Coordinates of C-alpha atoms and ligand atoms in Angstrom, one line a residue:
M28 CA -24.6 16.5 -5.5
D29 CA -26.8 13.6 -6.5
E30 CA -25.6 10.9 -4.1
S31 CA -26.2 7.2 -4.4
P32 CA -28.5 5.5 -1.8
L33 CA -25.4 3.7 -0.4
Q34 CA -23.5 6.9 0.0
N35 CA -26.4 8.5 1.8
V36 CA -26.7 5.6 4.2
R37 CA -22.9 5.4 4.7
Y38 CA -22.9 9.0 5.9
Q39 CA -24.9 7.7 8.9
Y40 CA -22.5 4.9 9.8
K41 CA -20.9 5.4 13.2
P42 CA -17.3 4.0 13.2
K43 CA -16.4 1.9 16.1
L44 CA -13.6 3.1 18.4
P45 CA -11.5 1.1 20.9
A46 CA -13.1 1.4 24.4
I47 CA -10.3 3.6 25.7
L48 CA -11.2 6.3 23.1
R49 CA -14.9 6.3 23.8
G50 CA -16.5 8.6 26.4
D51 CA -14.9 11.7 27.9
V52 CA -11.5 12.7 26.4
D53 CA -10.0 13.7 29.7
R54 CA -9.9 10.1 30.8
I55 CA -7.5 9.1 28.0
S56 CA -4.3 9.0 29.9
L57 CA -0.8 8.5 28.3
H58 CA 1.2 5.5 29.5
L59 CA 4.8 5.3 28.3
E60 CA 6.1 1.8 27.8
G61 CA 9.7 0.6 27.3
P62 CA 11.8 1.9 24.4
A63 CA 10.9 0.8 20.8
G64 CA 12.6 -2.2 19.4
A65 CA 16.1 -1.3 18.3
A66 CA 16.7 -0.3 14.7
P67 CA 19.4 -2.3 12.8
D68 CA 21.8 0.7 12.9
P69 CA 20.7 2.6 16.1
E70 CA 23.8 4.8 16.2
G71 CA 23.4 5.9 12.6
I72 CA 19.8 6.8 13.2
R73 CA 20.5 8.5 16.5
E74 CA 23.1 10.8 14.8
L75 CA 20.5 11.8 12.2
F76 CA 17.7 12.2 14.7
P77 CA 19.3 13.5 17.9
K78 CA 16.1 15.0 19.2
T79 CA 13.5 12.4 18.4
F80 CA 15.5 9.1 18.6
G81 CA 15.1 6.7 21.6
K82 CA 11.6 7.6 22.7
P83 CA 9.3 5.1 24.4
V84 CA 6.3 3.4 22.9
A85 CA 3.1 5.1 24.1
R86 CA -0.3 3.5 24.9
F87 CA -3.5 5.1 26.1
V88 CA -5.0 3.8 29.3
E89 CA -7.9 4.9 31.6
G90 CA -6.9 7.8 33.8
S91 CA -7.1 11.5 33.8
N92 CA -5.5 13.9 31.3
T93 CA -6.6 17.5 31.3
G94 CA -4.3 18.2 28.3
M95 CA -6.9 16.6 26.1
K96 CA -9.1 19.7 26.5
R97 CA -6.5 22.1 25.1
K98 CA -7.5 24.3 22.2
L99 CA -5.4 23.0 19.2
T100 CA -4.9 24.0 15.6
V101 CA -3.8 21.0 13.5
G102 CA -2.8 20.6 9.8
V103 CA -3.4 17.4 8.0
I104 CA -1.8 16.1 4.7
L105 CA -2.8 13.1 2.6
S106 CA 0.3 11.8 0.8
G107 CA 0.9 9.3 -2.0
G108 CA -1.6 6.9 -3.6
Q109 CA -5.2 6.9 -2.5
A110 CA -6.3 4.2 0.0
P111 CA -9.9 3.6 1.2
G112 CA -10.5 5.2 4.6
G113 CA -8.4 8.4 4.3
H114 CA -11.5 10.5 4.9
N115 CA -12.2 8.6 8.1
V116 CA -8.7 9.4 9.4
I117 CA -9.6 13.0 9.0
A118 CA -13.0 12.5 10.5
G119 CA -11.5 10.8 13.6
L120 CA -9.0 13.5 14.0
F121 CA -11.6 16.2 13.5
D122 CA -14.1 14.7 16.0
G123 CA -11.3 14.1 18.6
L124 CA -10.2 17.7 18.3
R125 CA -13.7 19.0 18.6
K126 CA -14.5 16.8 21.5
G127 CA -11.4 17.9 23.3
N128 CA -12.2 21.6 22.7
P129 CA -15.0 22.9 20.4
E130 CA -12.7 25.8 19.4
S131 CA -10.0 23.5 18.0
R132 CA -9.4 23.8 14.3
L133 CA -8.3 21.4 11.5
I134 CA -6.6 22.7 8.4
G135 CA -6.3 20.4 5.4
F136 CA -3.3 21.0 3.2
A137 CA -4.2 20.6 -0.5
G138 CA -2.6 18.2 -2.9
G139 CA -0.2 16.4 -0.6
P140 CA 3.1 17.5 1.0
G141 CA 3.4 20.3 -1.7
G142 CA 0.3 21.9 0.0
L143 CA 2.3 22.4 3.2
V144 CA 5.3 23.7 1.4
N145 CA 3.3 26.2 -0.7
D146 CA 0.8 26.8 2.1
R147 CA -2.3 25.8 0.1
A148 CA -5.0 24.8 2.5
V149 CA -8.7 24.7 3.3
E150 CA -10.3 24.7 6.8
I151 CA -12.1 21.5 7.5
T152 CA -15.5 22.6 8.8
G153 CA -18.2 20.3 10.2
D154 CA -20.3 20.7 7.1
L155 CA -17.3 19.8 4.8
M156 CA -16.4 16.8 7.0
D157 CA -20.0 15.4 7.0
R158 CA -19.9 15.2 3.2
Y159 CA -17.0 12.8 3.3
R160 CA -17.6 10.5 6.2
N161 CA -17.2 6.8 5.4
T162 CA -16.5 7.5 1.7
G163 CA -13.6 6.4 -0.3
G164 CA -11.0 8.6 -2.0
F165 CA -8.8 11.5 -0.9
D166 CA -10.8 14.2 -2.7
I167 CA -11.7 16.2 0.4
I168 CA -8.2 17.8 0.1
G169 CA -6.4 15.8 -2.6
S170 CA -3.1 14.0 -2.4
G171 CA 0.3 14.2 -4.0
R172 CA 3.6 12.4 -4.2
D173 CA 6.0 15.4 -3.6
K174 CA 8.6 15.0 -1.0
I175 CA 9.8 17.7 1.5
E176 CA 13.5 17.3 0.8
T177 CA 15.5 20.5 0.3
P178 CA 16.4 22.9 3.1
E179 CA 14.3 25.5 1.2
Q180 CA 11.2 23.2 1.3
F181 CA 11.7 22.6 5.1
E182 CA 11.9 26.4 5.6
K183 CA 8.8 27.0 3.6
A184 CA 6.9 24.3 5.6
A185 CA 8.1 25.9 8.8
A186 CA 6.8 29.3 7.6
A187 CA 3.4 27.8 6.7
V188 CA 3.2 26.2 10.1
R189 CA 4.0 29.5 11.8
A190 CA 1.7 31.5 9.6
R191 CA -1.2 29.2 10.4
G192 CA -0.4 28.9 14.1
L193 CA -0.3 25.1 14.0
D194 CA 0.3 23.0 17.1
A195 CA 0.7 19.9 15.0
V196 CA 0.9 18.4 11.5
V197 CA -0.5 15.0 10.7
V198 CA 1.0 13.1 7.7
V199 CA -1.2 10.3 6.4
G200 CA 1.1 8.2 4.1
G201 CA 3.2 5.2 3.4
D202 CA 6.8 4.4 4.2
D203 CA 8.3 7.3 2.3
S204 CA 5.8 9.8 3.6
N205 CA 6.2 8.7 7.2
T206 CA 10.0 8.9 6.8
N207 CA 9.4 12.5 5.7
A208 CA 7.2 13.0 8.8
A209 CA 10.1 11.8 11.0
L210 CA 12.4 14.3 9.3
L211 CA 9.9 17.1 9.8
A212 CA 9.5 16.2 13.4
E213 CA 13.3 16.3 13.9
F214 CA 13.6 19.5 12.0
F215 CA 11.0 21.3 14.2
A216 CA 12.4 19.8 17.4
G217 CA 15.9 20.8 16.4
R218 CA 15.0 24.5 16.0
G219 CA 12.7 24.5 19.1
Q220 CA 9.6 25.1 17.1
A221 CA 6.8 23.7 19.3
V222 CA 4.9 21.7 16.7
S223 CA 4.2 18.0 16.8
V224 CA 4.4 15.8 13.7
I225 CA 2.3 12.6 13.8
G226 CA 2.2 9.9 11.1
V227 CA -0.7 7.6 10.1
P228 CA 0.0 4.3 8.3
K229 CA -1.6 4.3 4.9
T230 CA -1.1 2.2 1.7
I231 CA -3.2 -0.4 0.0
D232 CA 0.1 -2.3 -0.7
G233 CA 0.1 -3.5 2.9
D234 CA 3.9 -3.1 3.2
L235 CA 4.0 -0.6 6.0
K236 CA 3.7 -3.0 8.9
N237 CA 5.9 -4.0 11.8
E238 CA 5.7 -4.7 15.5
Y239 CA 3.5 -1.6 16.1
I240 CA 1.5 -1.6 12.9
E241 CA -0.5 -4.7 12.2
T242 CA -1.7 -3.5 8.9
S243 CA -1.7 -0.2 6.9
F244 CA -5.2 1.1 6.3
G245 CA -6.8 0.6 2.9
F246 CA -5.3 -2.9 2.4
D247 CA -8.5 -4.5 3.7
T248 CA -10.9 -2.7 1.4
A249 CA -8.6 -3.0 -1.7
V250 CA -8.0 -6.7 -1.3
K251 CA -11.8 -7.3 -0.7
T252 CA -12.6 -5.3 -3.9
Y253 CA -10.1 -7.2 -6.0
S254 CA -11.1 -10.6 -4.5
E255 CA -14.7 -9.9 -5.5
L256 CA -13.6 -9.3 -9.1
I257 CA -11.3 -12.3 -9.2
G258 CA -14.0 -14.5 -7.8
N259 CA -16.4 -13.3 -10.5
I260 CA -13.7 -14.0 -13.2
E261 CA -13.1 -17.4 -11.8
R262 CA -16.8 -18.2 -12.1
D263 CA -16.9 -16.9 -15.6
A264 CA -13.8 -19.0 -16.5
A265 CA -15.4 -22.1 -15.0
S266 CA -18.6 -21.4 -16.9
A267 CA -17.2 -20.5 -20.3
R268 CA -14.3 -23.0 -20.0
K269 CA -12.3 -21.3 -22.8
Y270 CA -10.0 -18.7 -21.3
W271 CA -7.0 -18.4 -19.2
H272 CA -7.3 -15.1 -17.3
F273 CA -4.0 -13.3 -16.4
I274 CA -4.7 -10.7 -13.7
K275 CA -2.1 -8.2 -12.6
L276 CA -2.7 -6.9 -9.1
M277 CA -1.5 -3.6 -7.6
G278 CA 1.3 -3.5 -5.1
R279 CA 4.4 -1.5 -6.2
S280 CA 6.9 -3.9 -4.6
A281 CA 5.5 -6.3 -2.1
S282 CA 3.1 -9.1 -3.1
H283 CA 0.8 -8.9 0.0
I284 CA -2.2 -8.0 -2.2
A285 CA -1.7 -10.9 -4.6
L286 CA -1.1 -13.3 -1.7
E287 CA -4.2 -12.2 0.2
C288 CA -6.3 -12.5 -3.0
A289 CA -4.9 -15.9 -3.6
L290 CA -5.9 -17.0 -0.1
Q291 CA -9.4 -15.6 -0.6
C292 CA -10.0 -16.9 -4.2
R293 CA -7.8 -20.0 -4.7
P294 CA -6.7 -19.2 -8.3
N295 CA -4.7 -21.8 -10.3
I296 CA -1.5 -19.8 -10.1
A297 CA -0.5 -16.9 -7.9
L298 CA 3.1 -15.6 -8.4
V299 CA 4.8 -14.1 -5.3
S300 CA 7.6 -11.7 -6.3
E301 CA 9.5 -12.3 -3.1
E302 CA 9.7 -16.0 -3.8
V303 CA 10.7 -15.4 -7.4
E304 CA 13.6 -13.3 -6.1
A305 CA 14.6 -15.8 -3.3
R306 CA 14.7 -18.7 -5.7
G307 CA 16.3 -16.7 -8.5
W308 CA 13.6 -17.7 -11.0
T309 CA 14.2 -16.4 -14.5
L310 CA 11.5 -15.3 -16.9
A311 CA 11.9 -18.7 -18.6
R312 CA 11.4 -20.6 -15.3
I313 CA 8.3 -18.6 -14.5
T314 CA 6.9 -19.3 -18.0
D315 CA 7.5 -23.0 -17.6
Y316 CA 5.9 -23.0 -14.2
I317 CA 2.7 -21.5 -15.7
C318 CA 2.8 -23.8 -18.7
D319 CA 3.1 -26.9 -16.5
A320 CA -0.3 -25.9 -14.8
V321 CA -1.8 -25.1 -18.2
S322 CA -0.7 -28.5 -19.6
A323 CA -1.8 -30.5 -16.5
R324 CA -5.3 -28.9 -16.7
A325 CA -5.5 -29.5 -20.4
E326 CA -4.9 -33.2 -19.8
K327 CA -8.2 -33.1 -17.8
G328 CA -10.0 -31.2 -20.6
E329 CA -9.8 -27.9 -18.6
N330 CA -8.5 -25.4 -21.0
F331 CA -9.2 -22.5 -18.6
G332 CA -7.7 -21.0 -15.5
V333 CA -6.7 -17.9 -13.5
V334 CA -3.2 -16.5 -12.9
L335 CA -2.5 -13.7 -10.4
V336 CA 0.5 -11.6 -11.2
P337 CA 1.8 -9.1 -8.6
E338 CA 2.4 -5.7 -10.1
G339 CA 6.0 -5.4 -8.9
L340 CA 7.1 -8.8 -10.3
V341 CA 9.5 -7.5 -13.0
E342 CA 11.6 -5.8 -10.4
F343 CA 12.2 -9.2 -8.6
I344 CA 13.2 -11.3 -11.6
P345 CA 17.0 -11.2 -11.5
E346 CA 17.6 -10.5 -15.2
F347 CA 14.9 -7.8 -15.2
K348 CA 16.1 -6.3 -12.0
A349 CA 19.6 -5.8 -13.6
L350 CA 18.0 -4.4 -16.8
I351 CA 15.8 -1.9 -14.9
S352 CA 18.6 -0.7 -12.7
Q353 CA 20.8 -0.1 -15.8
L354 CA 17.9 1.7 -17.5
N355 CA 17.3 3.9 -14.4
D356 CA 21.0 4.9 -14.3
L357 CA 21.1 5.4 -18.1
L358 CA 18.0 7.6 -18.2
A359 CA 19.3 9.7 -15.4
A360 CA 22.8 10.1 -16.8
E361 CA 21.8 10.6 -20.4
A362 CA 18.6 12.6 -19.7
E363 CA 19.5 15.4 -22.1
A364 CA 20.5 13.3 -25.2
Y365 CA 17.7 10.9 -24.6
G366 CA 15.1 13.6 -24.0
A367 CA 16.0 15.2 -27.4
L368 CA 14.9 12.0 -29.2
R369 CA 11.2 12.2 -30.3
D370 CA 10.8 9.0 -32.1
A371 CA 9.9 5.9 -30.0
G372 CA 12.1 3.6 -32.2
A373 CA 15.1 5.9 -31.8
R374 CA 14.6 6.0 -28.0
I375 CA 14.6 2.2 -27.9
E376 CA 17.7 2.0 -30.1
F377 CA 19.4 4.6 -27.9
V378 CA 19.0 2.7 -24.7
A379 CA 19.6 -0.8 -26.3
A380 CA 23.0 0.4 -27.6
R381 CA 24.1 1.5 -24.2
L382 CA 23.1 -1.6 -22.1
S383 CA 25.4 -4.4 -21.0
P384 CA 25.3 -7.4 -23.5
D385 CA 23.0 -9.5 -21.3
S386 CA 20.5 -6.7 -20.6
A387 CA 20.6 -5.5 -24.2
S388 CA 19.7 -9.0 -25.4
L389 CA 16.8 -9.3 -22.9
Y390 CA 15.6 -5.8 -23.8
R391 CA 15.7 -6.5 -27.5
S392 CA 13.8 -9.8 -27.0
L393 CA 10.8 -8.0 -25.4
P394 CA 7.6 -7.1 -27.3
A395 CA 7.7 -3.5 -28.5
D396 CA 5.0 -2.2 -26.0
I397 CA 7.0 -3.5 -23.0
K398 CA 10.2 -2.0 -24.4
L399 CA 8.5 1.4 -24.4
Q400 CA 6.9 0.9 -21.0
L401 CA 10.3 0.2 -19.5
I402 CA 11.7 3.5 -20.6
M403 CA 8.7 5.7 -19.7
D404 CA 9.1 8.6 -17.1
R405 CA 10.2 7.5 -13.6
D406 CA 8.1 8.5 -10.6
P407 CA 9.3 11.3 -8.3
H408 CA 11.5 8.8 -6.4
G409 CA 13.2 7.7 -9.6
N410 CA 11.4 4.3 -9.7
V411 CA 9.9 2.6 -12.8
Q412 CA 6.2 3.0 -12.7
V413 CA 5.3 -0.7 -12.5
S414 CA 1.6 0.0 -12.7
R415 CA 2.3 1.0 -16.3
I416 CA 4.2 -2.1 -17.3
E417 CA 1.9 -4.8 -18.8
T418 CA 3.6 -7.8 -17.2
E419 CA 0.4 -9.8 -17.5
K420 CA 0.6 -9.4 -21.3
L421 CA 4.3 -10.2 -21.4
L422 CA 3.6 -13.5 -19.6
I423 CA 0.7 -14.3 -21.9
A424 CA 3.0 -13.9 -24.9
L425 CA 5.8 -16.0 -23.4
V426 CA 3.3 -18.7 -22.3
E427 CA 1.8 -18.8 -25.8
S428 CA 5.1 -19.3 -27.5
R429 CA 6.3 -21.9 -25.0
L430 CA 3.1 -23.9 -25.4
A431 CA 3.5 -23.7 -29.2
E432 CA 7.0 -25.3 -28.7
R433 CA 5.5 -28.0 -26.5
K434 CA 2.8 -28.7 -29.0
A435 CA 5.3 -29.1 -31.7
A436 CA 7.2 -31.5 -29.5
G437 CA 4.0 -33.4 -28.8
T438 CA 4.0 -32.7 -25.1
Y439 CA 1.0 -30.5 -25.0
K440 CA -2.3 -31.1 -26.7
G441 CA -4.6 -28.4 -25.3
K442 CA -6.0 -25.1 -26.5
F443 CA -4.9 -21.8 -25.0
S444 CA -6.8 -18.6 -25.3
S445 CA -6.2 -15.7 -22.9
Q446 CA -7.6 -12.6 -21.4
N447 CA -5.7 -10.0 -19.5
H448 CA -6.7 -7.7 -16.7
F449 CA -5.2 -5.1 -14.3
F450 CA -6.9 -4.5 -11.0
G451 CA -5.4 -1.5 -9.2
Y452 CA -7.1 1.8 -9.3
E453 CA -10.5 0.0 -8.9
G454 CA -9.6 -0.8 -5.3
R455 CA -8.1 2.4 -4.1
C456 CA -11.2 4.5 -3.6
A457 CA -13.9 2.1 -2.8
F458 CA -16.2 2.9 0.1
P459 CA -14.1 1.7 3.0
S460 CA -15.1 -1.6 4.5
N461 CA -16.4 -1.5 8.0
F462 CA -13.0 -2.6 9.1
D463 CA -11.2 0.3 7.3
A464 CA -13.9 2.8 8.3
D465 CA -13.4 1.8 12.0
Y466 CA -9.7 1.4 11.8
C467 CA -9.1 4.7 10.1
Y468 CA -11.4 6.6 12.4
S469 CA -9.6 5.1 15.3
L470 CA -6.2 6.0 13.8
G471 CA -7.3 9.6 13.3
Y472 CA -8.7 9.8 16.8
T473 CA -5.5 8.4 18.2
A474 CA -3.5 10.9 16.3
F475 CA -5.5 13.6 18.1
A476 CA -4.7 12.0 21.5
L477 CA -1.0 11.8 20.7
I478 CA -1.0 15.5 19.7
A479 CA -2.9 16.5 22.8
S480 CA -0.4 14.5 24.9
G481 CA 2.4 16.6 23.4
L482 CA 4.2 13.8 21.5
T483 CA 6.1 14.3 18.3
G484 CA 7.8 11.9 15.8
Y485 CA 5.2 9.2 16.5
I486 CA 3.0 7.1 14.2
S487 CA -0.6 6.4 15.3
S488 CA -0.7 2.8 16.3
V489 CA -4.0 0.9 16.8
R490 CA -3.5 -2.8 17.5
N491 CA -5.2 -6.1 18.5
L492 CA -7.1 -5.8 15.2
T493 CA -8.5 -9.3 15.0
A494 CA -10.5 -8.6 18.2
K495 CA -13.7 -6.6 18.3
A496 CA -13.0 -2.8 17.9
E497 CA -13.8 -2.1 21.5
D498 CA -10.9 -4.3 22.5
W499 CA -8.4 -2.7 20.1
T500 CA -5.5 -0.8 21.8
A501 CA -4.6 2.8 20.9
G502 CA -1.2 4.5 21.2
G503 CA 1.8 5.6 19.3
A504 CA 5.2 4.2 18.2
P505 CA 8.3 6.4 17.6
L506 CA 9.0 6.6 13.8
T507 CA 12.7 6.5 14.3
G508 CA 12.4 3.0 15.8
M509 CA 11.2 1.8 12.4
M510 CA 14.1 3.1 10.4
N511 CA 17.0 1.7 8.5
L512 CA 19.8 3.4 6.8
E513 CA 19.8 2.6 3.1
R514 CA 22.1 3.7 0.3
R515 CA 20.1 5.8 -2.2
H516 CA 21.6 7.9 -5.0
G517 CA 25.1 7.4 -3.5
S518 CA 24.4 8.4 0.1
R519 CA 23.0 6.8 3.2
K520 CA 19.4 7.8 3.8
P521 CA 17.1 7.0 6.7
V522 CA 14.0 5.1 5.5
I523 CA 11.2 3.2 7.2
R524 CA 11.7 -0.5 6.5
K525 CA 9.3 -1.8 3.8
A526 CA 7.7 -5.1 4.9
L527 CA 7.8 -7.6 2.0
V528 CA 6.1 -10.9 2.0
E529 CA 8.1 -13.3 4.3
L530 CA 8.5 -16.7 2.9
D531 CA 8.5 -18.2 6.4
G532 CA 5.5 -16.1 7.5
A533 CA 2.1 -17.6 8.2
P534 CA 0.2 -16.2 5.1
F535 CA 2.8 -17.5 2.6
R536 CA 3.0 -20.9 4.3
A537 CA -0.8 -21.3 4.2
F538 CA -0.7 -20.5 0.5
A539 CA 2.3 -22.8 -0.2
A540 CA 0.5 -25.7 1.5
E541 CA -2.4 -25.6 -0.9
R542 CA -1.1 -24.2 -4.2
E543 CA -0.2 -27.4 -5.9
D544 CA -3.7 -28.6 -5.5
W545 CA -5.2 -25.3 -6.8
A546 CA -2.9 -25.4 -9.8
V547 CA -4.5 -28.4 -11.2
R548 CA -7.9 -28.8 -9.6
T549 CA -10.6 -26.1 -10.1
A550 CA -10.8 -25.1 -6.4
Y551 CA -12.1 -21.5 -6.9
R552 CA -13.6 -19.6 -4.0
F553 CA -16.0 -16.7 -4.4
P554 CA -15.7 -14.0 -1.7
G555 CA -18.4 -11.8 -3.3
A556 CA -18.8 -8.0 -2.6
I557 CA -17.9 -6.2 0.5
Q558 CA -20.9 -6.2 2.9
Y559 CA -21.5 -3.1 4.9
F560 CA -24.6 -4.3 6.8
G561 CA -25.4 -7.7 8.3
P562 CA -23.9 -10.2 10.6
P563 CA -20.5 -9.1 12.0
E564 CA -18.8 -12.3 10.8
I565 CA -19.4 -11.0 7.3
C566 CA -19.4 -7.2 7.5
D567 CA -16.6 -6.9 10.1
S568 CA -14.4 -9.6 8.8
V569 CA -10.6 -9.1 8.6
T570 CA -8.2 -10.3 6.0
R571 CA -6.7 -13.8 6.1
T572 CA -3.3 -12.1 6.2
L573 CA -4.1 -10.2 9.4
E574 CA -5.8 -13.3 10.9
L575 CA -2.9 -15.7 10.1
E576 CA -0.2 -13.2 11.2
S577 CA -2.0 -12.5 14.4
A578 CA -2.5 -16.2 15.2
A579 CA 1.2 -16.8 14.5
R580 CA 2.2 -13.9 16.9
T581 CA 0.0 -15.1 19.7
G582 CA 1.1 -18.7 19.2
Ligands
LIG7 P1 1.3 4.3 -2.0 O1 2.5 3.5 -1.6 O2 1.6 5.8 -2.1 O3 0.1 4.1 -1.0 O4 0.7 3.9 -3.4 C1 0.6 2.6 -3.8 C2 0.2 2.4 -5.2 O5 -1.2 2.3 -5.3 C3 0.9 1.2 -5.8 O6 0.2 0.0 -5.5 C4 1.0 1.6 -7.3 O7 2.1 1.0 -7.9 C5 1.2 3.0 -7.2 O8 0.5 3.5 -6.1 C6 0.6 3.7 -8.4 O9 0.9 5.1 -8.4 P2 0.2 6.2 -9.2 O10 -1.1 6.5 -8.4 O11 1.1 7.3 -9.1 O12 -0.2 5.7 -10.5

């Protein structure tokens, strides 16, 4: 392979570990703390997880632990969307295992959870690992969005584990994948199969976080990548002075990415889906909110600006939420008749005729492209694929027509030209920032220590992340302590609670305190590219979200 100079140099980067994980492995001793914070419905969760519920939180401390030197065979799965640092999770796990016992082995299941079910795997050797250290992507073994759901799939996973003689399976994934990890752990424990299942918190969306997980890995690099691009666009906007840029930012549901990018770049407008839902803002209200900023800036002769739009927005606008939920039910219930229609116009008519009057009228009012995007295939969880809905273009069209009305009424005299962008996939496989490189390596190494300590049903938990890496803590939290029971497809299912943006949380409050000023003034901030070398305050910096949340926690 003809590697870039940066890639070659990044291979040499030595990720920083918390002090407790440095040095000899047999001094990493397990300390069990009190029980994990109670889930909202502990009895319901206990019933579903009789073997793995109610375990204590674990932390590693200085001591002595000969178990760390056991010979182990471990399988690893990368699950769901890519997030920068996945390769370093595997590297940390690999190095921990080999440091514990040079004969330990790491098996990578190919293409996500389906790789475990169908027993497709590769052995991670030292040479293979060295080609992926500190690189972005999940391509060392690939990822997938399959779920291990049916009894048959559980049996096949158990057979693969037996056939390969695994002592543990590590699942690197988001809320759904870690829910799956908890179910697997319970399944193995229930049948007395001695195999640990350990989760690792991944997702650029930043919505897998709680008392034990300060941030999911990949968020840091993704938001820094998007912030660089947004800053560049802001500078272009302020130079050319002729475009309003509408930028949709990834994040399936939660608006953490859009909020962090807003704190970094100070755009004129940043929509936060959670606020839209809490205030019950309609599409018309959102349009007016944007038009007010466009008009105010036009008064100052500034016919340019930047608007950030979270990817999941449409699912938080009340009338859209109702429409999408009706479409989901309709497409599932009428799959056969709908599937038989080949023509796009016929498909649109088919659904429009079956919606409630309000939803039908909203649906019919939408531009043709959006109508089609709303009825595209659902993801394996039955969700609309929000990354494929061009909300930024919809908003541009609505703003244009509202401004035309204002112009006709004499209340707006500016010029409005727009550009649209979508930043998503650009950020998911960037070279991990130093923070993500260190954090992921530490999460992987911690996963090894949890396995060697004989724990199962835990998620790797590395905390105190605003401090220097040497002062980070390492341990594990029981997955069942993070679960809720939610009604899905008519039955109550255990799921890990998704962390949405909290409107009384420190990051949103910091944003809300400034946004009126940013809407009118040109207050842009230019974060620039991720720096991998140089002063720690630049190359080891953490996100504002982490900083603000940590400051709020410690008072
Ligand atoms: P995960 O939750 O699996 O980490 O994926 C997040 C995400 O990147 C979302 O931000 C986005 O909506 C989605 O994946 C896109 O999915 P796909 O890769 O299937 O297009």
